[in-house]
PDB file of C-alpha atoms in Angstrom:
ATOM      1  CA  UNK J   1      55.373 -34.305  73.721  1.00  0.00           C
ATOM      2  CA  UNK J   2      57.814 -32.120  71.858  1.00  0.00           C
ATOM      3  CA  UNK J   3      56.600 -33.586  68.596  1.00  0.00           C
ATOM      4  CA  UNK J   4      53.009 -32.694  69.462  1.00  0.00           C
ATOM      5  CA  UNK J   5      53.965 -29.106  70.334  1.00  0.00           C
ATOM      6  CA  UNK J   6      55.916 -28.789  67.097  1.00  0.00           C
ATOM      7  CA  UNK J   7      52.938 -30.141  65.162  1.00  0.00           C
ATOM      8  CA  UNK J   8      50.595 -27.670  66.884  1.00  0.00           C
ATOM      9  CA  UNK J   9      52.919 -24.755  66.121  1.00  0.00           C
ATOM     10  CA  UNK J  10      53.150 -25.868  62.507  1.00  0.00           C
ATOM     11  CA  UNK J  11      49.360 -26.122  62.216  1.00  0.00           C
ATOM     12  CA  UNK J  12      48.940 -22.574  63.599  1.00  0.00           C
ATOM     13  CA  UNK J  13      51.529 -21.270  61.193  1.00  0.00           C
ATOM     14  CA  UNK J  14      49.801 -22.916  58.267  1.00  0.00           C
ATOM     15  CA  UNK J  15      46.443 -21.463  59.282  1.00  0.00           C
ATOM     16  CA  UNK J  16      47.959 -17.989  59.721  1.00  0.00           C
ATOM     17  CA  UNK J  17      49.627 -18.202  56.347  1.00  0.00           C
ATOM     18  CA  UNK J  18      46.371 -19.295  54.719  1.00  0.00           C
ATOM     19  CA  UNK J  19      44.555 -16.378  56.342  1.00  0.00           C
ATOM     20  CA  UNK J  20      47.162 -13.899  55.141  1.00  0.00           C
ATOM     21  CA  UNK J  21      47.071 -15.376  51.641  1.00  0.00           C
ATOM     22  CA  UNK J  22      43.283 -15.154  51.507  1.00  0.00           C
ATOM     23  CA  UNK J  23      43.394 -11.553  52.708  1.00  0.00           C
ATOM     24  CA  UNK J  24      45.942 -10.672  50.054  1.00  0.00           C
ATOM     25  CA  UNK J  25      43.815 -12.179  47.275  1.00  0.00           C
ATOM     26  CA  UNK J  26      40.614 -10.468  48.413  1.00  0.00           C
ATOM     27  CA  UNK J  27      40.931  -6.902  47.096  1.00  0.00           C
ATOM     28  CA  UNK J  28      39.752  -4.024  49.235  1.00  0.00           C
ATOM     29  CA  UNK J  29      38.024  -1.709  46.714  1.00  0.00           C
ATOM     30  CA  UNK J  30      36.121   1.554  46.838  1.00  0.00           C
ATOM     31  CA  UNK J  31      35.288   4.681  44.844  1.00  0.00           C
ATOM     32  CA  UNK J  32      37.428   7.529  46.174  1.00  0.00           C
ATOM     33  CA  UNK J  33      35.903  10.295  44.065  1.00  0.00           C
ATOM     34  CA  UNK J  34      33.223  10.252  41.393  1.00  0.00           C
ATOM     35  CA  UNK J  35      33.471  11.582  37.855  1.00  0.00           C
ATOM     36  CA  UNK J  36      33.207  15.279  37.076  1.00  0.00           C
ATOM     37  CA  UNK J  37      29.950  14.935  35.139  1.00  0.00           C
ATOM     38  CA  UNK J  38      26.919  13.278  36.742  1.00  0.00           C
ATOM     39  CA  UNK J  39      23.970  14.956  34.944  1.00  0.00           C
ATOM     40  CA  UNK J  40      23.047  13.608  31.503  1.00  0.00           C
ATOM     41  CA  UNK J  41      20.248  13.257  28.978  1.00  0.00           C
ATOM     42  CA  UNK J  42      19.360   9.884  27.537  1.00  0.00           C
ATOM     43  CA  UNK J  43      20.986  10.930  24.283  1.00  0.00           C
ATOM     44  CA  UNK J  44      24.424  10.931  25.956  1.00  0.00           C
ATOM     45  CA  UNK J  45      27.076   8.434  27.047  1.00  0.00           C
ATOM     46  CA  UNK J  46      28.728   8.135  30.436  1.00  0.00           C
ATOM     47  CA  UNK J  47      31.977  10.095  30.850  1.00  0.00           C
ATOM     48  CA  UNK J  48      34.216   8.667  33.622  1.00  0.00           C
ATOM     49  CA  UNK J  49      36.774  11.492  33.542  1.00  0.00           C
ATOM     50  CA  UNK J  50      37.699  12.452  37.108  1.00  0.00           C
ATOM     51  CA  UNK J  51      36.851   9.034  38.576  1.00  0.00           C
ATOM     52  CA  UNK J  52      39.292   7.703  41.133  1.00  0.00           C
ATOM     53  CA  UNK J  53      39.064   4.261  42.768  1.00  0.00           C
ATOM     54  CA  UNK J  54      41.166   2.445  45.308  1.00  0.00           C
ATOM     55  CA  UNK J  55      42.213  -1.212  45.177  1.00  0.00           C
ATOM     56  CA  UNK J  56      43.989  -2.620  48.257  1.00  0.00           C
ATOM     57  CA  UNK J  57      44.803   0.911  49.384  1.00  0.00           C
ATOM     58  CA  UNK J  58      46.218   1.961  46.007  1.00  0.00           C
ATOM     59  CA  UNK J  59      44.477   4.851  44.314  1.00  0.00           C
ATOM     60  CA  UNK J  60      43.839   4.404  40.601  1.00  0.00           C
ATOM     61  CA  UNK J  61      42.547   7.361  38.545  1.00  0.00           C
ATOM     62  CA  UNK J  62      40.533   6.511  35.465  1.00  0.00           C
ATOM     63  CA  UNK J  63      42.442   6.614  32.197  1.00  0.00           C
ATOM     64  CA  UNK J  64      41.028   5.823  28.769  1.00  0.00           C
ATOM     65  CA  UNK J  65      44.121   3.686  28.087  1.00  0.00           C
ATOM     66  CA  UNK J  66      43.609   1.576  31.216  1.00  0.00           C
ATOM     67  CA  UNK J  67      41.852  -1.532  29.902  1.00  0.00           C
ATOM     68  CA  UNK J  68      41.241  -2.809  33.425  1.00  0.00           C
ATOM     69  CA  UNK J  69      38.313  -0.432  33.850  1.00  0.00           C
ATOM     70  CA  UNK J  70      34.876  -1.663  32.862  1.00  0.00           C
ATOM     71  CA  UNK J  71      31.519   0.148  33.111  1.00  0.00           C
ATOM     72  CA  UNK J  72      27.928  -1.110  32.995  1.00  0.00           C
ATOM     73  CA  UNK J  73      26.263   0.306  30.942  1.00  0.00           C
ATOM     74  CA  UNK J  74      29.276   0.512  28.675  1.00  0.00           C
ATOM     75  CA  UNK J  75      30.831   3.728  27.461  1.00  0.00           C
ATOM     76  CA  UNK J  76      29.326   3.056  24.010  1.00  0.00           C
ATOM     77  CA  UNK J  77      25.780   2.643  25.359  1.00  0.00           C
ATOM     78  CA  UNK J  78      23.390   5.550  25.804  1.00  0.00           C
ATOM     79  CA  UNK J  79      22.271   6.149  29.351  1.00  0.00           C
ATOM     80  CA  UNK J  80      18.655   5.565  30.345  1.00  0.00           C
ATOM     81  CA  UNK J  81      16.458   7.448  32.774  1.00  0.00           C
ATOM     82  CA  UNK J  82      16.634   6.057  36.317  1.00  0.00           C
ATOM     83  CA  UNK J  83      19.885   4.155  35.831  1.00  0.00           C
ATOM     84  CA  UNK J  84      23.235   4.140  37.657  1.00  0.00           C
ATOM     85  CA  UNK J  85      26.673   3.151  36.409  1.00  0.00           C
ATOM     86  CA  UNK J  86      28.475   0.159  37.891  1.00  0.00           C
ATOM     87  CA  UNK J  87      32.282   0.309  37.991  1.00  0.00           C
ATOM     88  CA  UNK J  88      34.433  -2.839  37.676  1.00  0.00           C
ATOM     89  CA  UNK J  89      38.196  -3.253  37.747  1.00  0.00           C
ATOM     90  CA  UNK J  90      40.326  -6.228  36.773  1.00  0.00           C
ATOM     91  CA  UNK J  91      42.667  -7.485  39.500  1.00  0.00           C
ATOM     92  CA  UNK J  92      45.224 -10.306  39.670  1.00  0.00           C
ATOM     93  CA  UNK J  93      44.166 -13.212  41.866  1.00  0.00           C
ATOM     94  CA  UNK J  94      47.293 -15.288  41.347  1.00  0.00           C
ATOM     95  CA  UNK J  95      49.844 -15.876  38.606  1.00  0.00           C
ATOM     96  CA  UNK J  96      47.397 -17.401  36.152  1.00  0.00           C
ATOM     97  CA  UNK J  97      44.114 -15.906  37.228  1.00  0.00           C
ATOM     98  CA  UNK J  98      42.463 -12.465  37.065  1.00  0.00           C
ATOM     99  CA  UNK J  99      38.975 -11.331  38.018  1.00  0.00           C
ATOM    100  CA  UNK J 100      36.732  -8.311  37.417  1.00  0.00           C
ATOM    101  CA  UNK J 101      35.611  -7.047  40.791  1.00  0.00           C
ATOM    102  CA  UNK J 102      32.801  -4.543  41.291  1.00  0.00           C
ATOM    103  CA  UNK J 103      34.248  -1.404  42.823  1.00  0.00           C
ATOM    104  CA  UNK J 104      30.908   0.378  43.315  1.00  0.00           C
ATOM    105  CA  UNK J 105      28.033   2.204  41.635  1.00  0.00           C
ATOM    106  CA  UNK J 106      27.897   5.834  40.532  1.00  0.00           C
ATOM    107  CA  UNK J 107      24.485   7.490  40.679  1.00  0.00           C
ATOM    108  CA  UNK J 108      23.811   9.676  37.652  1.00  0.00           C
ATOM    109  CA  UNK J 109      20.894  11.965  36.872  1.00  0.00           C
ATOM    110  CA  UNK J 110      19.505  11.125  33.427  1.00  0.00           C
ATOM    111  CA  UNK J 111      16.634  13.072  31.896  1.00  0.00           C
ATOM    112  CA  UNK J 112      14.608  12.829  28.694  1.00  0.00           C
ATOM    113  CA  UNK J 113      15.208  15.260  25.864  1.00  0.00           C
ATOM    114  CA  UNK J 114      11.893  16.006  24.152  1.00  0.00           C
ATOM    115  CA  UNK J 115      11.893  16.678  20.435  1.00  0.00           C
ATOM    116  CA  UNK J 116       9.239  18.152  18.170  1.00  0.00           C
ATOM    117  CA  UNK J 117       5.667  16.912  17.968  1.00  0.00           C
ATOM    118  CA  UNK J 118       5.200  13.493  16.379  1.00  0.00           C
ATOM    119  CA  UNK J 119       2.058  12.272  14.595  1.00  0.00           C
ATOM    120  CA  UNK J 120       0.202   9.635  16.656  1.00  0.00           C
ATOM    121  CA  UNK J 121      -3.100   9.206  14.839  1.00  0.00           C
ATOM    122  CA  UNK J 122      -5.565  11.317  12.878  1.00  0.00           C
ATOM    123  CA  UNK J 123      -6.685  13.031  16.086  1.00  0.00           C
ATOM    124  CA  UNK J 124      -3.579  13.600  18.185  1.00  0.00           C
ATOM    125  CA  UNK J 125       0.147  14.224  18.261  1.00  0.00           C
ATOM    126  CA  UNK J 126       2.708  14.297  21.085  1.00  0.00           C
ATOM    127  CA  UNK J 127       6.365  15.023  21.811  1.00  0.00           C
ATOM    128  CA  UNK J 128       8.770  12.097  21.408  1.00  0.00           C
ATOM    129  CA  UNK J 129      12.029  11.676  23.360  1.00  0.00           C
ATOM    130  CA  UNK J 130      15.016  11.860  21.050  1.00  0.00           C
ATOM    131  CA  UNK J 131      16.868   9.373  23.217  1.00  0.00           C
ATOM    132  CA  UNK J 132      14.553   6.470  24.147  1.00  0.00           C
ATOM    133  CA  UNK J 133      11.727   7.421  21.703  1.00  0.00           C
ATOM    134  CA  UNK J 134       8.872   7.284  24.239  1.00  0.00           C
ATOM    135  CA  UNK J 135       6.001   9.750  23.896  1.00  0.00           C
ATOM    136  CA  UNK J 136       5.362  12.271  26.687  1.00  0.00           C
ATOM    137  CA  UNK J 137       1.716  11.630  27.527  1.00  0.00           C
ATOM    138  CA  UNK J 138       1.342  15.133  28.970  1.00  0.00           C
ATOM    139  CA  UNK J 139       1.921  16.558  25.483  1.00  0.00           C
ATOM    140  CA  UNK J 140      -0.954  14.655  23.759  1.00  0.00           C
ATOM    141  CA  UNK J 141      -2.872  17.399  21.954  1.00  0.00           C
ATOM    142  CA  UNK J 142      -5.208  17.700  19.010  1.00  0.00           C
ATOM    143  CA  UNK J 143      -3.821  18.602  15.592  1.00  0.00           C
ATOM    144  CA  UNK J 144      -3.508  22.297  14.858  1.00  0.00           C
ATOM    145  CA  UNK J 145      -4.772  22.727  11.277  1.00  0.00           C
ATOM    146  CA  UNK J 146      -5.282  26.338  10.133  1.00  0.00           C
ATOM    147  CA  UNK J 147      -6.868  25.622   6.785  1.00  0.00           C
ATOM    148  CA  UNK J 148      -8.571  22.572   5.234  1.00  0.00           C
ATOM    149  CA  UNK J 149      -9.061  22.048   1.513  1.00  0.00           C
ATOM    150  CA  UNK J 150     -12.104  19.951   0.388  1.00  0.00           C
ATOM    151  CA  UNK J 151     -11.209  16.828  -1.603  1.00  0.00           C
ATOM    152  CA  UNK J 152     -14.455  16.701  -3.617  1.00  0.00           C
ATOM    153  CA  UNK J 153     -14.703  12.972  -2.973  1.00  0.00           C
ATOM    154  CA  UNK J 154     -18.191  12.752  -1.503  1.00  0.00           C
ATOM    155  CA  UNK J 155     -21.174  10.888  -2.878  1.00  0.00           C
ATOM    156  CA  UNK J 156     -24.900  10.535  -2.433  1.00  0.00           C
ATOM    157  CA  UNK J 157     -24.467   8.793   0.877  1.00  0.00           C
ATOM    158  CA  UNK J 158     -20.756   9.379   1.578  1.00  0.00           C
ATOM    159  CA  UNK J 159     -19.497  12.507   3.292  1.00  0.00           C
ATOM    160  CA  UNK J 160     -16.849  14.533   1.518  1.00  0.00           C
ATOM    161  CA  UNK J 161     -13.410  14.798   3.146  1.00  0.00           C
ATOM    162  CA  UNK J 162     -11.072  17.715   3.596  1.00  0.00           C
ATOM    163  CA  UNK J 163      -7.297  17.756   4.139  1.00  0.00           C
ATOM    164  CA  UNK J 164      -4.942  20.169   5.873  1.00  0.00           C
ATOM    165  CA  UNK J 165      -1.459  20.228   7.365  1.00  0.00           C
ATOM    166  CA  UNK J 166      -0.920  20.294  11.139  1.00  0.00           C
ATOM    167  CA  UNK J 167       1.113  23.325  12.200  1.00  0.00           C
ATOM    168  CA  UNK J 168       2.863  21.307  14.975  1.00  0.00           C
ATOM    169  CA  UNK J 169       3.682  17.840  13.599  1.00  0.00           C
ATOM    170  CA  UNK J 170       3.518  18.846   9.903  1.00  0.00           C
ATOM    171  CA  UNK J 171       1.501  15.780   8.918  1.00  0.00           C
ATOM    172  CA  UNK J 172      -1.436  15.803   6.467  1.00  0.00           C
ATOM    173  CA  UNK J 173      -4.705  15.414   8.347  1.00  0.00           C
ATOM    174  CA  UNK J 174      -7.875  14.296   6.529  1.00  0.00           C
ATOM    175  CA  UNK J 175     -11.317  14.501   8.177  1.00  0.00           C
ATOM    176  CA  UNK J 176     -14.931  14.227   7.052  1.00  0.00           C
ATOM    177  CA  UNK J 177     -17.048  17.275   6.336  1.00  0.00           C
ATOM    178  CA  UNK J 178     -20.148  16.558   8.396  1.00  0.00           C
ATOM    179  CA  UNK J 179     -23.423  16.628   6.482  1.00  0.00           C
ATOM    180  CA  UNK J 180     -21.640  16.988   3.132  1.00  0.00           C
ATOM    181  CA  UNK J 181     -23.079  13.905   1.395  1.00  0.00           C
ATOM    182  CA  UNK J 182     -25.454  14.878  -1.433  1.00  0.00           C
ATOM    183  CA  UNK J 183     -28.382  13.100   0.156  1.00  0.00           C
ATOM    184  CA  UNK J 184     -28.534  15.778   2.857  1.00  0.00           C
ATOM    185  CA  UNK J 185     -28.595  18.610   0.310  1.00  0.00           C
ATOM    186  CA  UNK J 186     -31.941  17.383  -1.081  1.00  0.00           C
ATOM    187  CA  UNK J 187     -33.674  18.322   2.156  1.00  0.00           C
ATOM    188  CA  UNK J 188     -32.934  21.984   2.713  1.00  0.00           C
ATOM    189  CA  UNK J 189     -35.058  24.682   4.228  1.00  0.00           C
ATOM    190  CA  UNK J 190     -38.161  24.126   6.347  1.00  0.00           C
ATOM    191  CA  UNK J 191     -39.630  20.639   5.922  1.00  0.00           C
ATOM    192  CA  UNK J 192     -43.198  19.597   6.442  1.00  0.00           C
ATOM    193  CA  UNK J 193     -43.963  16.692   8.727  1.00  0.00           C
ATOM    194  CA  UNK J 194     -44.554  14.497   5.686  1.00  0.00           C
ATOM    195  CA  UNK J 195     -41.184  15.478   4.196  1.00  0.00           C
ATOM    196  CA  UNK J 196     -39.459  14.820   7.505  1.00  0.00           C
ATOM    197  CA  UNK J 197     -41.064  11.369   7.683  1.00  0.00           C
ATOM    198  CA  UNK J 198     -39.968  10.596   4.119  1.00  0.00           C
ATOM    199  CA  UNK J 199     -36.449  11.755   4.934  1.00  0.00           C
ATOM    200  CA  UNK J 200     -36.381   9.594   8.041  1.00  0.00           C
ATOM    201  CA  UNK J 201     -37.550   6.493   6.166  1.00  0.00           C
ATOM    202  CA  UNK J 202     -34.985   7.015   3.402  1.00  0.00           C
ATOM    203  CA  UNK J 203     -32.253   7.839   5.866  1.00  0.00           C
ATOM    204  CA  UNK J 204     -32.815   4.815   8.094  1.00  0.00           C
ATOM    205  CA  UNK J 205     -33.943   2.150   5.653  1.00  0.00           C
ATOM    206  CA  UNK J 206     -32.599   3.005   2.213  1.00  0.00           C
ATOM    207  CA  UNK J 207     -29.243   4.367   3.338  1.00  0.00           C
ATOM    208  CA  UNK J 208     -28.635   1.347   5.591  1.00  0.00           C
ATOM    209  CA  UNK J 209     -29.412  -0.947   2.696  1.00  0.00           C
ATOM    210  CA  UNK J 210     -27.077   0.854   0.328  1.00  0.00           C
ATOM    211  CA  UNK J 211     -24.269   0.857   2.920  1.00  0.00           C
ATOM    212  CA  UNK J 212     -24.703  -2.874   3.432  1.00  0.00           C
ATOM    213  CA  UNK J 213     -24.514  -3.534  -0.306  1.00  0.00           C
ATOM    214  CA  UNK J 214     -21.400  -1.459  -0.936  1.00  0.00           C
ATOM    215  CA  UNK J 215     -19.693  -2.399   2.328  1.00  0.00           C
ATOM    216  CA  UNK J 216     -19.766   1.097   3.854  1.00  0.00           C
ATOM    217  CA  UNK J 217     -19.660   1.106   7.633  1.00  0.00           C
TER     218      UNK J 217
END
């Protein structure tokens, strides 16, 4: 009977010791106070200065020389809009084992920083983010060209083009001068019905044939 009691007491002691050991190895972690800066643009990097965490009741302020701190995204990665920063800290599990435990997440406000207008195509331009390089769709606008210079490159059936520089995105913009092909200049002034019919036949039949032959679409 005494042996059974002794065995039971020993078993309880072993279970209690195991519980205490498990509790000691499982770190109790939290963020005590966040960093000083929480508002960023997506051209910037996270600055953890001012961050204080607690591990097993011990407060640990961030220090750039403390290699146990780890951040995701890393301190060398630019922040992105809509992200948060996860904080990890390396703790000792036993003599030969360490682990990075997640302490918590820090919400940060990250905004785009819009640069100058960027050329999109021959019709539009828009403002591009200097951080992530996306285009702000609300800034899609037509090119602002004050003066065009004719290129004198037209033909009998090909419209002449003109080129100017956009005041906003500073790209060269080339467009057609409507009705500038020499075929149109033959029929000026008031036309008789016969002349209009001739023009229509030439315009529809002959021009289409020439375009097919020379590959003009």
